[in-house]
């Protein structure tokens, strides 16, 4: 290999052609100072500290940028060299901000003054740091979490150890600002009188709005999605960028006076021409919302999902469709329960409901004083947010045939409730003023309140439905409400607290009275209910004493309205016409897996299979049906609880009183349909829950496998 011989400070050394004086000096332990030299980068010799004398050259040269030559004589410590280095070092240490552009700033796409805000944070000046950051970045909390930080890739600190955590410091400053009582808000220039429309509420549109508003312009953002944020919200998962951070930063821009118009698609909800006519300028900032296809055969098949579409579904808590479609007939608790679990499993679910609103007996059978409608609406909205499609006001069998559903869907789940009433079979039942309890509660559910002002109302029945219409009649202005039951009060199937509540509100209970006939006037309007007094006898198969006619006179009970509440039935006429087998008693015949014999892919559950039952039983049936349908469709999804129940301490066996929720006074609550129960306070809930013996841990639950965390 060819070598050059040269002399540095009287020392004979060798070098390879193409090497610099600095490289040869370092190989031979000859010190030449430098600040800017980095063998990995292009050499500029910017600091000027490596200057040396070369014999025969009247000027000082930079050792980092000067190649060696044969027989070169170099001196590194002459008086002239030392004076030059001193001068250059003084210049470097002087205040010359702006003369040198640090690589972190040069490599930041937004040109953020990284060294500036890092220096402010280092001195504890957090408020000034966030102000400096927001000069260039309107969304520092979001960017501090998702930016690929090219600034750090070029940080000169990496020459020493590791780059400065610039992005994390940006995030820190933003989080510190938002945690305060008065987050940073930039100064707004005087109003210009000019307006700008921005199409797209992603990072581009939000940034433009931020700076335009600072200039004093009126800005409106039009966004097609329900919330602003663009890909920050709909393309980046929660675990990388919490949506609360996006919400906070969008709120800051709104506080500046920027008008936000979500759920507004330009071209559909408002025309582009309208924007041009209305605003002085229009800025188009729509994002990249379409996934790029693979171009391979089969990508159009169900179950093939684009990456962007997938992330958008995840962020919006929407299930990813698996290509399986399930129709649910009935939008009550059972149908909604099945829809909920099937949607969680990823199936595309459509609910068909005959009534105008979802909820079934929770809306049309339970009065709002027991279950406020706003709570029901909230829970239904939560279920539907999973992407469930709903068709209300549709009677399957009339508006659309059962056979049509079978062609459109992979599975069908029948979950129709007990919405028909049972007849008494007594004379005069068809008189004017005889009302079905089911129909009355349905009207109340649709907010069509009957007017019983000043009337004598008689209710026939002793179950929970009878109590519901009894207490509702009081609230509808009835002068007197009498509940007639053929057995004893203790034999009533209604919950004891419901009976006690009705009595407290002013209802009269007439027990051991069997309805005989209904009296009507010449116009066919009801005037009274006649009953036969009863005497209690031997127990029936269920263990309840059987009543029999007493040897006393019949009893006349004056009535302007009579409400029949002796039971409910299932509307099966339309089902029978579709080939669905109906059992004796009017219920659908289903096997143990809730599937229907001889009807592939059709399942049924809830009241239409078991007969009228409780809401919780309907919900349980819907959950079981969802699992069975999922298995039938070829899947085996398991719903897993991610909640970790704390390990208990030793069970507290000391005697404690039970805490129950309080109720409004009967004299007040009977005047309206507002909720009766007040619920527990936090203190009461903590005390009552602490009474649990945790037998799942200490006792019998261990022998049964303990806590069940999945189904």
XYZ file of C-alpha atoms in Angstrom:
711
model
C 0.000 0.000 0.000
C 1.333 3.416 -1.000
C 2.205 5.669 1.962
C 3.270 9.278 2.431
C 5.954 10.343 4.885
C 5.311 13.594 6.746
C 6.430 15.501 9.833
C 4.014 16.721 12.532
C 5.524 18.780 15.361
C 8.968 17.222 14.665
C 7.630 13.662 14.683
C 8.069 11.529 11.561
C 4.791 9.766 10.739
C 3.223 7.829 7.847
C -0.164 8.284 6.212
C -2.251 6.905 3.377
C -3.144 9.101 0.409
C -6.620 10.613 0.950
C -6.256 10.907 4.734
C -6.523 14.297 6.407
C -3.938 15.849 8.688
C -6.361 15.343 11.616
C -6.795 11.617 10.895
C -3.028 10.995 10.704
C -2.432 13.038 13.852
C -5.012 11.044 15.851
C -3.515 7.744 14.634
C -0.201 8.869 16.085
C -1.534 10.303 19.393
C -0.942 13.894 18.360
C -3.666 16.109 19.815
C -5.436 18.614 17.581
C -8.595 20.102 19.207
C -11.986 20.178 17.426
C -15.642 20.704 18.311
C -17.506 20.009 15.105
C -15.602 16.989 13.754
C -17.584 13.788 13.395
C -16.145 11.072 11.139
C -19.721 9.919 10.343
C -20.733 13.233 8.765
C -19.663 15.473 5.927
C -16.712 17.638 6.974
C -17.238 21.397 6.987
C -14.618 22.587 9.491
C -17.138 24.959 10.940
C -15.611 25.426 14.398
C -12.103 26.369 13.159
C -10.380 24.937 16.250
C -8.346 22.391 14.308
C -6.266 24.969 12.354
C -2.560 24.162 11.825
C 0.442 25.605 9.937
C 1.767 23.799 6.862
C 5.262 24.714 5.738
C 5.128 26.598 2.439
C 1.494 27.712 2.908
C 1.064 31.292 4.146
C -2.481 30.591 5.484
C -3.585 28.455 8.369
C -5.461 25.328 7.212
C -8.117 23.199 8.887
C -6.638 19.838 9.799
C -10.064 18.058 9.459
C -10.432 19.160 5.821
C -6.834 19.187 4.498
C -5.430 16.001 2.906
C -1.816 15.004 3.540
C 0.934 15.290 0.877
C 4.421 13.706 0.585
C 7.051 15.276 2.869
C 4.485 17.673 4.381
C 5.697 19.538 7.468
C 2.931 20.415 9.954
C 3.068 22.488 13.115
C 0.057 22.366 15.512
C 1.101 24.610 18.420
C 2.685 27.759 17.029
C 1.793 31.157 18.464
C -0.234 32.033 15.379
C -2.155 28.724 15.579
C -2.949 29.171 19.285
C -4.119 32.777 18.773
C -6.434 31.688 15.951
C -7.939 28.887 18.014
C -8.523 31.288 20.919
C -10.327 33.734 18.664
C -12.491 31.021 17.091
C -13.383 29.610 20.509
C -14.436 33.050 21.758
C -16.689 33.406 18.736
C -18.251 30.006 19.404
C -18.944 30.893 23.028
C -20.456 34.276 22.231
C -24.242 34.818 21.960
C -25.005 33.989 18.329
C -28.378 32.278 18.475
C -29.653 31.839 14.948
C -26.261 31.638 13.354
C -26.058 27.891 13.999
C -28.988 25.618 13.221
C -28.942 22.514 15.405
C -29.648 19.192 13.636
C -32.729 18.506 15.799
C -34.381 21.679 14.533
C -33.234 21.135 10.959
C -34.720 17.649 10.908
C -38.053 18.533 12.526
C -40.715 18.791 9.770
C -42.425 21.554 11.750
C -39.166 23.401 12.466
C -39.816 23.296 16.210
C -37.261 25.021 18.437
C -36.322 21.757 20.167
C -33.292 23.109 21.988
C -35.307 26.111 23.115
C -38.096 24.233 24.883
C -35.717 21.561 26.176
C -33.643 24.335 27.749
C -36.755 25.943 29.273
C -37.863 22.618 30.758
C -34.338 22.066 32.146
C -34.753 25.344 34.050
C -38.243 24.512 35.321
C -39.924 27.094 33.078
C -42.723 24.782 31.898
C -45.258 27.460 31.006
C -42.803 29.181 28.658
C -41.828 25.800 27.208
C -45.394 24.956 26.151
C -45.807 28.450 24.698
C -42.652 27.953 22.610
C -43.805 24.497 21.459
C -47.227 25.786 20.420
C -45.603 28.411 18.208
C -45.119 25.575 15.727
C -47.180 22.580 16.976
C -50.870 23.014 17.926
C -51.197 19.366 19.047
C -48.139 18.716 21.240
C -49.798 16.092 23.474
C -50.696 13.950 20.483
C -47.451 14.542 18.570
C -45.410 13.868 21.710
C -46.894 10.343 21.711
C -46.920 9.356 18.041
C -44.207 11.404 16.286
C -41.374 9.224 14.821
C -39.026 11.920 16.246
C -36.449 12.489 13.471
C -35.082 15.196 15.776
C -33.766 12.520 18.130
C -32.282 10.497 15.279
C -30.006 13.453 14.560
C -29.358 14.649 18.133
C -25.635 15.315 18.718
C -25.981 14.017 22.279
C -25.836 10.568 20.635
C -22.133 11.243 20.062
C -21.712 11.106 23.842
C -24.262 8.468 24.931
C -27.929 8.556 23.866
C -30.057 11.258 22.208
C -32.143 13.612 24.341
C -35.750 12.338 24.765
C -37.126 15.323 22.858
C -40.536 13.818 22.046
C -41.098 12.715 25.646
C -40.221 16.210 26.857
C -42.729 17.657 24.400
C -45.366 15.255 25.773
C -44.434 16.211 29.343
C -44.900 19.916 28.663
C -48.277 19.312 26.985
C -49.555 17.040 29.786
C -48.350 19.515 32.432
C -50.230 22.294 30.664
C -53.489 20.327 30.354
C -53.379 19.260 34.012
C -53.474 22.880 35.160
C -56.537 25.003 35.822
C -55.755 27.439 32.999
C -54.265 25.638 29.957
C -52.292 27.674 27.444
C -54.319 29.637 24.918
C -52.512 31.642 22.226
C -53.209 35.314 21.707
C -55.760 36.050 18.997
C -55.161 38.972 16.646
C -57.962 41.514 16.065
C -60.781 40.175 13.903
C -60.084 40.584 10.197
C -63.659 40.113 9.065
C -62.562 37.279 6.764
C -63.796 33.691 7.043
C -62.223 30.366 6.129
C -63.889 26.951 5.754
C -61.677 23.922 6.358
C -62.803 20.547 5.016
C -61.356 17.867 7.256
C -60.813 17.888 11.005
C -57.613 15.860 11.130
C -54.157 17.118 12.226
C -53.785 19.140 9.007
C -57.165 20.862 9.304
C -56.802 21.447 13.048
C -53.305 22.933 12.607
C -54.463 25.249 9.851
C -57.436 26.343 11.951
C -55.122 27.011 14.913
C -52.834 29.362 13.013
C -55.576 31.015 10.936
C -57.548 31.797 14.066
C -54.456 33.362 15.672
C -54.326 35.683 12.682
C -57.850 36.904 13.498
C -59.784 35.024 10.798
C -63.133 33.315 11.488
C -62.613 29.580 10.955
C -65.104 26.706 10.601
C -64.029 23.060 10.343
C -66.329 20.599 8.546
C -65.709 16.983 9.527
C -67.564 13.914 8.202
C -66.865 11.785 11.297
C -68.668 12.172 14.653
C -65.578 13.668 16.296
C -62.570 15.654 15.133
C -59.032 14.330 15.141
C -58.793 12.457 11.852
C -56.212 9.689 11.910
C -55.110 10.770 15.376
C -58.493 9.506 16.577
C -59.564 6.939 13.974
C -56.234 5.541 12.832
C -54.110 5.312 15.969
C -55.215 2.836 18.673
C -56.064 3.972 22.177
C -53.030 2.255 23.703
C -50.739 4.526 21.683
C -52.751 7.739 21.837
C -55.503 8.062 24.478
C -58.533 9.740 22.949
C -58.814 11.986 26.005
C -55.592 13.700 24.852
C -57.078 14.325 21.397
C -60.279 15.615 23.030
C -58.312 18.090 25.151
C -56.365 19.471 22.199
C -59.445 19.762 20.007
C -61.164 21.557 22.916
C -58.269 24.061 23.050
C -58.794 24.927 19.384
C -62.532 25.261 19.983
C -61.846 27.628 22.919
C -59.917 29.856 20.508
C -63.208 30.492 18.740
C -62.961 27.944 15.933
C -66.386 26.557 14.955
C -66.523 22.756 14.757
C -69.053 21.015 12.483
C -68.749 17.232 12.976
C -71.033 14.741 11.222
C -71.065 17.053 8.222
C -69.960 15.553 4.914
C -69.167 18.108 2.220
C -70.895 17.037 -0.949
C -73.757 15.407 0.926
C -74.810 17.458 3.962
C -73.509 20.696 2.466
C -72.298 21.404 -1.041
C -68.816 22.594 -1.945
C -70.409 25.413 -3.943
C -72.203 26.610 -0.796
C -68.883 26.785 1.054
C -67.294 28.821 -1.734
C -70.223 31.233 -1.713
C -70.330 31.533 2.088
C -66.621 31.786 2.973
C -63.760 33.948 1.714
C -61.496 30.921 1.382
C -61.852 27.139 1.482
C -59.046 24.802 2.551
C -59.320 21.114 1.637
C -57.627 18.907 4.206
C -59.212 15.470 3.851
C -57.049 12.575 4.996
C -56.133 9.204 3.495
C -59.153 7.144 4.552
C -59.106 4.398 1.949
C -57.093 1.219 2.441
C -54.919 0.181 -0.491
C -55.991 -3.156 -1.934
C -53.713 -6.142 -2.477
C -54.835 -6.696 -6.002
C -55.053 -10.441 -5.444
C -58.150 -12.537 -6.187
C -60.649 -12.844 -3.353
C -59.927 -9.565 -1.572
C -63.579 -8.574 -2.043
C -64.794 -11.574 0.002
C -66.503 -11.098 3.385
C -63.994 -11.143 6.218
C -61.219 -9.348 4.246
C -60.794 -5.964 5.922
C -58.530 -3.050 4.973
C -56.060 -1.894 7.615
C -57.489 1.643 7.786
C -61.031 0.293 7.997
C -59.973 -2.122 10.738
C -58.418 0.615 12.866
C -61.425 2.880 12.384
C -63.732 0.081 13.571
C -61.511 -0.575 16.593
C -61.358 3.072 17.632
C -65.150 3.462 17.291
C -65.749 0.229 19.260
C -67.393 -1.286 16.203
C -67.114 -5.012 15.573
C -65.190 -6.274 12.594
C -67.690 -8.045 10.384
C -66.890 -11.710 9.887
C -69.222 -12.123 6.958
C -71.986 -13.718 9.056
C -75.327 -11.944 9.254
C -77.821 -12.546 12.061
C -81.392 -11.247 12.199
C -83.037 -10.860 15.588
C -86.812 -10.630 15.684
C -87.757 -8.718 18.810
C -86.015 -5.733 20.367
C -86.740 -6.515 24.014
C -84.208 -7.502 26.706
C -83.684 -10.979 25.246
C -83.175 -9.769 21.685
C -80.902 -6.907 22.765
C -78.863 -9.278 24.926
C -78.331 -11.656 21.995
C -77.491 -8.732 19.693
C -74.951 -7.397 22.192
C -73.007 -10.631 22.519
C -73.188 -11.511 18.829
C -71.839 -8.062 17.935
C -68.981 -8.499 20.427
C -68.184 -11.755 18.627
C -67.893 -9.832 15.375
C -71.137 -10.797 13.655
C -73.263 -8.322 11.729
C -76.541 -8.049 13.629
C -79.865 -6.548 12.549
C -82.782 -6.185 14.990
C -86.409 -6.106 13.802
C -88.898 -4.628 16.282
C -92.652 -4.254 15.802
C -92.991 -1.282 18.153
C -91.732 2.224 17.400
C -88.929 1.936 19.980
C -86.635 -0.768 21.315
C -86.845 -2.078 24.859
C -89.737 -4.557 24.821
C -91.299 -5.033 28.224
C -88.627 -2.838 29.800
C -90.223 0.075 27.939
C -93.796 -1.141 27.384
C -94.322 -3.215 30.506
C -92.401 -1.514 33.322
C -93.548 2.007 34.248
C -90.953 4.755 34.342
C -91.361 5.261 38.103
C -89.698 1.858 38.467
C -87.279 2.113 35.548
C -86.547 5.639 34.192
C -86.671 5.759 30.402
C -83.486 7.823 30.145
C -81.527 4.947 31.741
C -83.088 2.478 29.312
C -82.247 4.743 26.372
C -78.634 5.048 27.561
C -78.191 1.296 27.808
C -79.792 0.678 24.418
C -77.555 3.351 22.869
C -74.511 1.632 24.381
C -75.539 -1.686 22.797
C -76.277 -0.116 19.402
C -72.878 1.642 19.415
C -71.378 -1.760 18.584
C -72.661 -1.299 15.038
C -76.028 -3.055 15.360
C -78.582 -2.171 12.686
C -82.184 -1.577 13.801
C -85.531 -1.611 11.983
C -88.394 -0.432 14.211
C -92.060 -0.413 13.288
C -91.548 -3.642 11.323
C -93.856 -6.580 11.969
C -92.162 -9.756 10.725
C -94.840 -11.770 9.012
C -96.718 -8.709 7.780
C -94.226 -6.046 6.696
C -91.625 -8.633 5.722
C -91.941 -12.391 5.571
C -90.044 -14.869 7.667
C -88.900 -16.601 4.475
C -87.356 -13.345 3.232
C -85.282 -13.104 6.405
C -84.076 -16.684 5.971
C -82.760 -15.795 2.510
C -80.968 -12.638 3.701
C -79.340 -13.890 6.905
C -77.170 -16.768 8.018
C -79.135 -17.131 11.260
C -82.374 -15.892 12.797
C -83.129 -15.533 16.497
C -86.763 -15.241 17.612
C -87.087 -13.251 20.804
C -90.631 -11.950 20.778
C -92.061 -11.162 24.189
C -95.436 -11.785 25.785
C -97.264 -8.767 24.393
C -100.812 -10.109 24.209
C -103.251 -10.163 27.116
C -105.320 -13.003 28.535
C -109.094 -12.745 28.800
C -111.143 -13.309 31.951
C -113.941 -15.078 30.113
C -116.619 -13.394 32.217
C -119.788 -11.697 31.043
C -119.408 -8.068 29.967
C -115.666 -8.321 29.245
C -116.093 -6.479 25.949
C -117.814 -3.477 27.534
C -116.504 0.044 26.956
C -113.977 0.919 29.656
C -112.532 -2.602 30.056
C -108.824 -2.180 29.393
C -106.004 -4.675 28.851
C -103.084 -4.137 31.237
C -100.635 -4.908 28.432
C -102.232 -2.331 26.140
C -102.359 0.285 28.889
C -98.668 -0.129 29.732
C -97.797 -0.062 26.035
C -99.534 3.306 25.677
C -97.697 4.638 28.708
C -94.410 3.383 27.217
C -95.100 5.468 24.105
C -95.947 8.429 26.369
C -99.648 8.239 25.462
C -101.007 8.705 28.965
C -104.643 7.657 29.636
C -106.700 10.159 31.605
C -108.317 8.561 34.698
C -109.047 11.840 36.436
C -111.850 11.408 38.993
C -112.525 7.787 38.010
C -113.059 4.630 40.026
C -110.553 2.172 38.599
C -110.708 -1.550 39.338
C -107.734 -3.799 38.587
C -108.210 -7.581 38.265
C -105.063 -9.564 39.115
C -102.392 -10.108 41.760
C -99.079 -10.182 39.891
C -96.421 -7.552 39.259
C -98.247 -6.338 36.160
C -101.392 -5.821 38.237
C -99.385 -3.752 40.700
C -97.844 -1.751 37.851
C -101.221 -0.731 36.429
C -102.613 -0.152 39.927
C -99.865 2.300 40.813
C -99.933 3.850 37.343
C -103.712 4.458 37.634
C -103.134 6.410 40.833
C -100.604 8.595 38.979
C -103.072 9.088 36.115
C -105.525 10.865 38.396
C -107.907 8.096 39.484
C -110.141 9.009 42.451
C -110.046 5.465 43.790
C -108.094 2.385 42.671
C -109.159 -1.070 43.842
C -107.157 -4.221 43.152
C -109.310 -7.376 43.136
C -107.666 -10.777 43.687
C -109.283 -14.169 44.151
C -106.711 -15.443 46.672
C -105.149 -14.039 49.856
C -102.637 -11.187 49.887
C -99.831 -13.559 50.900
C -100.650 -15.676 47.843
C -100.094 -12.797 45.422
C -97.323 -13.433 42.877
C -96.356 -9.766 42.942
C -93.259 -8.797 44.909
C -94.211 -7.920 48.506
C -92.579 -4.496 48.170
C -94.733 -3.753 45.113
C -97.917 -4.639 47.028
C -96.811 -2.578 50.020
C -95.923 0.340 47.732
C -99.363 0.264 46.097
C -101.141 0.268 49.463
C -98.939 3.116 50.720
C -99.904 5.171 47.671
C -103.606 4.731 48.396
C -104.669 1.593 46.527
C -107.289 -0.677 48.136
C -106.756 -4.457 48.087
C -109.860 -6.649 47.908
C -108.649 -10.210 48.323
C -110.637 -13.457 48.172
C -112.898 -11.945 45.520
C -113.398 -13.879 42.264
C -114.647 -11.783 39.282
C -118.140 -12.905 38.177
C -119.382 -10.435 35.582
C -119.014 -6.887 34.418
C -121.997 -4.552 34.660
C -122.552 -1.982 31.924
C -125.083 0.756 31.233
C -127.426 0.981 28.229
C -124.612 2.496 26.135
C -122.345 -0.460 26.900
C -120.130 1.557 29.263
C -118.820 -0.287 32.290
C -120.373 0.677 35.638
C -119.251 -2.031 38.066
C -117.492 -5.339 38.653
C -119.422 -8.088 40.430
C -117.399 -10.616 42.432
C -118.026 -13.802 44.325
C -116.404 -13.802 47.772
C -114.069 -16.758 48.313
C -113.027 -18.969 51.180
C -109.575 -20.531 51.280
C -109.251 -24.308 51.019
C -106.727 -27.070 50.354
C -103.357 -26.477 48.701
C -102.895 -27.001 44.968
C -99.904 -28.687 43.251
C -97.811 -25.541 43.682
C -98.505 -25.498 47.416
C -100.828 -22.494 47.348
C -104.189 -22.822 49.148
C -106.986 -23.183 46.606
C -109.919 -20.702 46.959
C -113.553 -21.694 46.630
C -116.875 -19.870 46.556
C -118.056 -18.680 49.958
C -121.696 -18.936 50.993
C -122.206 -15.177 51.054
C -123.789 -12.621 48.741
C -122.075 -11.354 45.613
C -120.213 -8.073 45.908
C -120.675 -5.061 43.617
C -117.631 -2.814 43.098
C -118.415 0.466 41.288
C -116.073 1.094 38.363
C -115.559 3.600 35.548
C -112.595 1.636 34.178
C -111.658 -2.010 34.681
C -108.098 -3.131 33.918
C -107.521 -6.840 33.303
C -104.097 -8.014 34.462
C -104.386 -11.789 34.777
C -101.555 -12.841 32.491
C -99.863 -12.400 29.109
C -99.590 -14.467 25.970
C -97.404 -14.815 22.854
C -98.504 -13.631 19.427
C -97.753 -16.747 17.342
C -100.102 -16.425 14.362
C -97.470 -15.107 11.967
C -94.960 -17.722 13.139
C -97.288 -20.647 12.525
C -97.824 -19.526 8.943
C -94.028 -19.684 8.456
C -93.801 -23.315 9.553
C -92.674 -22.700 13.130
C -94.087 -25.341 15.486
C -96.179 -23.985 18.350
C -96.631 -26.060 21.506
C -99.740 -26.442 23.567
C -99.908 -23.329 25.686
C -98.891 -21.070 22.801
C -95.084 -21.194 22.999
C -92.484 -21.938 20.313
C -91.027 -25.463 20.285
C -87.220 -25.277 20.611
C -84.634 -27.873 21.630
C -82.046 -27.569 24.389
C -79.715 -25.530 22.174
C -82.545 -23.051 21.439
C -82.599 -24.126 17.768
C -85.894 -24.981 16.088
C -86.551 -28.495 14.792
C -86.723 -28.795 11.030
C -85.684 -25.131 10.537
C -81.973 -24.835 9.803
C -80.318 -21.761 11.277
C -83.375 -20.593 13.237
C -83.190 -20.182 17.011
C -85.662 -18.988 19.636
C -85.563 -18.062 23.308
C -87.078 -16.005 26.085
C -90.806 -15.562 26.660
C -91.784 -17.068 23.287
C -90.256 -20.395 24.395
C -90.742 -20.423 28.174
C -93.842 -18.298 28.461
C -93.921 -14.960 30.322
C -90.925 -14.670 32.641
C -88.640 -12.061 34.174
C -86.349 -9.649 32.345
C -83.213 -11.312 33.725
C -84.338 -14.703 32.379
C -84.861 -13.157 28.938
C -81.367 -11.633 29.082
C -79.873 -14.984 30.090
C -81.708 -16.689 27.227
C -80.353 -14.123 24.763
C -76.813 -14.682 25.994
C -77.142 -18.468 25.656
C -78.643 -18.092 22.176
C -75.697 -15.912 21.095
C -73.253 -18.652 22.104
C -75.304 -21.326 20.320
C -75.612 -19.242 17.160
C -71.875 -18.504 17.189
C -71.126 -22.250 17.419
C -73.596 -22.991 14.628
C -71.861 -20.426 12.388
C -68.555 -22.250 12.874
C -66.920 -20.137 15.566
C -66.127 -20.554 19.223
C -65.822 -17.096 20.679
C -65.521 -16.703 24.434
C -66.458 -13.512 26.233
C -63.728 -13.015 28.833
C -63.860 -10.716 31.827
C -60.722 -8.603 32.122
C -61.685 -7.302 35.558
C -59.506 -8.615 38.354
C -61.497 -8.997 41.562
C -59.316 -8.092 44.574
C -58.265 -10.903 46.873
C -60.340 -10.596 50.054
C -59.107 -10.345 53.596
C -60.571 -12.523 56.292
C -64.345 -12.689 56.165
C -66.054 -10.328 58.590
C -68.711 -12.341 60.404
C -69.868 -9.566 62.725
C -73.592 -8.872 62.584
C -74.437 -5.815 60.483
C -77.692 -4.290 59.371
C -78.596 -4.382 55.674
C -78.534 -1.047 53.878
C -81.420 -0.549 51.478
C -82.113 2.294 49.113
C -84.517 4.962 50.264
C -87.771 5.874 48.527
C -89.602 9.102 47.928
C -92.532 9.738 50.219
C -95.719 8.009 49.010
C -97.690 11.251 49.153
C -95.250 12.851 46.688
C -94.279 9.983 44.414
C -97.880 9.045 43.547
C -98.296 12.382 41.777
C -95.858 11.635 38.950
C -93.947 8.954 37.068
C -90.525 9.972 38.356
C -88.332 7.259 39.848
C -89.465 6.040 43.257
C -86.129 4.765 44.548
C -83.296 7.152 45.381
C -80.459 4.624 45.108
C -77.427 4.201 47.359
C -74.818 6.774 48.168
C -71.121 5.878 47.776
C -70.851 5.447 51.534
C -73.876 3.154 51.630
C -72.612 1.088 48.690
C -69.210 0.606 50.349
C -70.759 -0.464 53.643
C -73.299 -2.846 52.097
C -70.797 -4.479 49.726
C -68.438 -5.073 52.655
C -71.071 -7.392 54.186
C -70.312 -10.023 51.533
C -68.665 -13.097 53.067
C -66.742 -13.816 49.826
C -67.676 -17.482 49.933
C -66.254 -17.760 46.397
C -62.872 -17.526 48.112
C -63.387 -18.890 51.593
C -66.280 -21.257 51.346
C -68.528 -23.267 49.076
C -67.380 -21.572 45.893
C -64.009 -23.307 46.087
C -65.657 -26.717 45.755
C -67.550 -25.538 42.672
C -64.496 -24.180 40.913
C -64.512 -20.707 42.377
C -65.144 -17.605 40.325
C -66.206 -18.012 36.685
C -64.319 -15.529 34.510
C -65.553 -16.571 31.080
C -68.463 -18.352 29.460
